[in-house]
């Protein structure tokens, strides 16, 4: 079961670059205009996890650090290091193996593809899984 971790979370508000209404609780990135955009590749550096469901031009609430819910794109065990799929869903990554992906979160609860779990996010401190 996923739950919110509300203490000590950092959220920012950005303009949605496109319709993000179907992407709540997925990773988003910052585009060159400073707007929230959908992650387009597993190698993209996410800025955080989208907390609401904005359409184009609306305010996108993005959690950049702290606890959040996250939609999974594969099986993730509790305590696993998490990166993103090309669709912005969370996926387990392995240091030394997934060297082109960014380690941006750690799973608090585990689950399977399509499920929503709890993660602790630190996108500002992300590094490649080298």
GROMACS .gro file of C-alpha atoms in nm:
model
  130
    1UNK     CA    1   0.000   0.000   0.000
    2UNK     CA    2   0.133   0.343  -0.096
    3UNK     CA    3   0.111   0.637   0.138
    4UNK     CA    4   0.225   1.000   0.153
    5UNK     CA    5   0.524   1.109   0.359
    6UNK     CA    6   0.443   1.472   0.427
    7UNK     CA    7   0.715   1.598   0.660
    8UNK     CA    8   1.015   1.765   0.502
    9UNK     CA    9   0.899   1.738   0.141
   10UNK     CA   10   0.996   2.006  -0.110
   11UNK     CA   11   0.752   2.087  -0.389
   12UNK     CA   12   0.777   2.342  -0.668
   13UNK     CA   13   0.516   2.475  -0.907
   14UNK     CA   14   0.594   2.486  -1.280
   15UNK     CA   15   0.388   2.547  -1.592
   16UNK     CA   16   0.289   2.221  -1.765
   17UNK     CA   17   0.449   2.213  -2.111
   18UNK     CA   18   0.178   1.979  -2.243
   19UNK     CA   19  -0.122   1.783  -2.119
   20UNK     CA   20   0.015   1.592  -1.818
   21UNK     CA   21  -0.327   1.493  -1.682
   22UNK     CA   22  -0.260   1.120  -1.727
   23UNK     CA   23   0.083   1.135  -1.561
   24UNK     CA   24   0.009   1.197  -1.193
   25UNK     CA   25   0.270   1.025  -0.970
   26UNK     CA   26   0.522   0.979  -1.253
   27UNK     CA   27   0.860   1.144  -1.302
   28UNK     CA   28   0.869   1.466  -1.503
   29UNK     CA   29   1.163   1.665  -1.635
   30UNK     CA   30   1.239   2.031  -1.685
   31UNK     CA   31   1.232   2.144  -2.049
   32UNK     CA   32   1.447   2.420  -2.199
   33UNK     CA   33   1.167   2.673  -2.131
   34UNK     CA   34   1.165   2.590  -1.759
   35UNK     CA   35   0.836   2.400  -1.780
   36UNK     CA   36   0.737   2.057  -1.651
   37UNK     CA   37   0.746   1.804  -1.934
   38UNK     CA   38   0.692   1.430  -1.960
   39UNK     CA   39   1.003   1.215  -1.934
   40UNK     CA   40   1.078   1.091  -2.287
   41UNK     CA   41   1.372   0.853  -2.230
   42UNK     CA   42   1.499   0.630  -1.950
   43UNK     CA   43   1.820   0.838  -1.959
   44UNK     CA   44   1.639   1.170  -1.893
   45UNK     CA   45   1.716   1.347  -1.565
   46UNK     CA   46   1.384   1.392  -1.382
   47UNK     CA   47   1.328   1.707  -1.179
   48UNK     CA   48   1.072   1.530  -0.959
   49UNK     CA   49   0.740   1.347  -0.935
   50UNK     CA   50   0.422   1.511  -1.062
   51UNK     CA   51   0.171   1.545  -0.775
   52UNK     CA   52  -0.134   1.668  -0.967
   53UNK     CA   53  -0.286   1.621  -1.314
   54UNK     CA   54  -0.251   1.949  -1.506
   55UNK     CA   55  -0.333   2.012  -1.868
   56UNK     CA   56  -0.111   2.226  -2.092
   57UNK     CA   57  -0.041   2.568  -1.944
   58UNK     CA   58  -0.177   2.484  -1.598
   59UNK     CA   59   0.028   2.470  -1.278
   60UNK     CA   60   0.218   2.144  -1.232
   61UNK     CA   61   0.300   2.062  -0.870
   62UNK     CA   62   0.629   1.871  -0.866
   63UNK     CA   63   0.784   1.706  -0.560
   64UNK     CA   64   1.162   1.741  -0.594
   65UNK     CA   65   1.266   1.602  -0.257
   66UNK     CA   66   1.091   1.399   0.012
   67UNK     CA   67   0.829   1.125   0.020
   68UNK     CA   68   0.584   1.062  -0.262
   69UNK     CA   69   0.367   0.809  -0.435
   70UNK     CA   70   0.507   0.674  -0.765
   71UNK     CA   71   0.360   0.464  -1.045
   72UNK     CA   72   0.584   0.166  -1.125
   73UNK     CA   73   0.696   0.050  -1.468
   74UNK     CA   74   0.834  -0.281  -1.344
   75UNK     CA   75   0.870  -0.482  -1.026
   76UNK     CA   76   1.045  -0.286  -0.751
   77UNK     CA   77   1.132  -0.426  -0.408
   78UNK     CA   78   1.126  -0.218  -0.091
   79UNK     CA   79   1.467  -0.052  -0.040
   80UNK     CA   80   1.551  -0.071  -0.413
   81UNK     CA   81   1.719   0.222  -0.588
   82UNK     CA   82   1.475   0.371  -0.837
   83UNK     CA   83   1.516   0.541  -1.174
   84UNK     CA   84   1.272   0.615  -1.454
   85UNK     CA   85   1.139   0.441  -1.761
   86UNK     CA   86   1.089   0.628  -2.089
   87UNK     CA   87   0.729   0.684  -1.975
   88UNK     CA   88   0.825   0.837  -1.638
   89UNK     CA   89   0.729   0.532  -1.430
   90UNK     CA   90   0.958   0.406  -1.154
   91UNK     CA   91   1.187   0.112  -1.219
   92UNK     CA   92   1.458  -0.059  -1.011
   93UNK     CA   93   1.810   0.020  -1.126
   94UNK     CA   94   2.135  -0.149  -1.038
   95UNK     CA   95   2.454   0.047  -0.970
   96UNK     CA   96   2.729  -0.054  -1.209
   97UNK     CA   97   2.482  -0.204  -1.457
   98UNK     CA   98   2.238   0.075  -1.547
   99UNK     CA   99   2.513   0.333  -1.599
  100UNK     CA  100   2.312   0.557  -1.835
  101UNK     CA  101   2.020   0.599  -1.592
  102UNK     CA  102   1.988   0.833  -1.295
  103UNK     CA  103   1.933   0.706  -0.939
  104UNK     CA  104   1.664   0.948  -0.820
  105UNK     CA  105   1.471   0.768  -0.545
  106UNK     CA  106   1.456   0.474  -0.307
  107UNK     CA  107   1.148   0.257  -0.263
  108UNK     CA  108   0.988   0.253   0.083
  109UNK     CA  109   0.725   0.000  -0.029
  110UNK     CA  110   0.757  -0.248  -0.313
  111UNK     CA  111   0.519  -0.345  -0.590
  112UNK     CA  112   0.468  -0.461  -0.948
  113UNK     CA  113   0.432  -0.276  -1.277
  114UNK     CA  114   0.132  -0.041  -1.278
  115UNK     CA  115   0.106  -0.028  -0.899
  116UNK     CA  116   0.159   0.286  -0.694
  117UNK     CA  117   0.424   0.265  -0.421
  118UNK     CA  118   0.588   0.504  -0.175
  119UNK     CA  119   0.937   0.635  -0.250
  120UNK     CA  120   1.178   0.887  -0.103
  121UNK     CA  121   1.293   1.121  -0.381
  122UNK     CA  122   1.615   1.321  -0.411
  123UNK     CA  123   1.620   1.434  -0.775
  124UNK     CA  124   1.846   1.731  -0.699
  125UNK     CA  125   2.110   1.488  -0.572
  126UNK     CA  126   2.071   1.241  -0.860
  127UNK     CA  127   2.371   1.071  -1.008
  128UNK     CA  128   2.425   0.813  -1.276
  129UNK     CA  129   2.404   0.456  -1.151
  130UNK     CA  130   2.773   0.399  -1.217
   0.00000   0.00000   0.00000
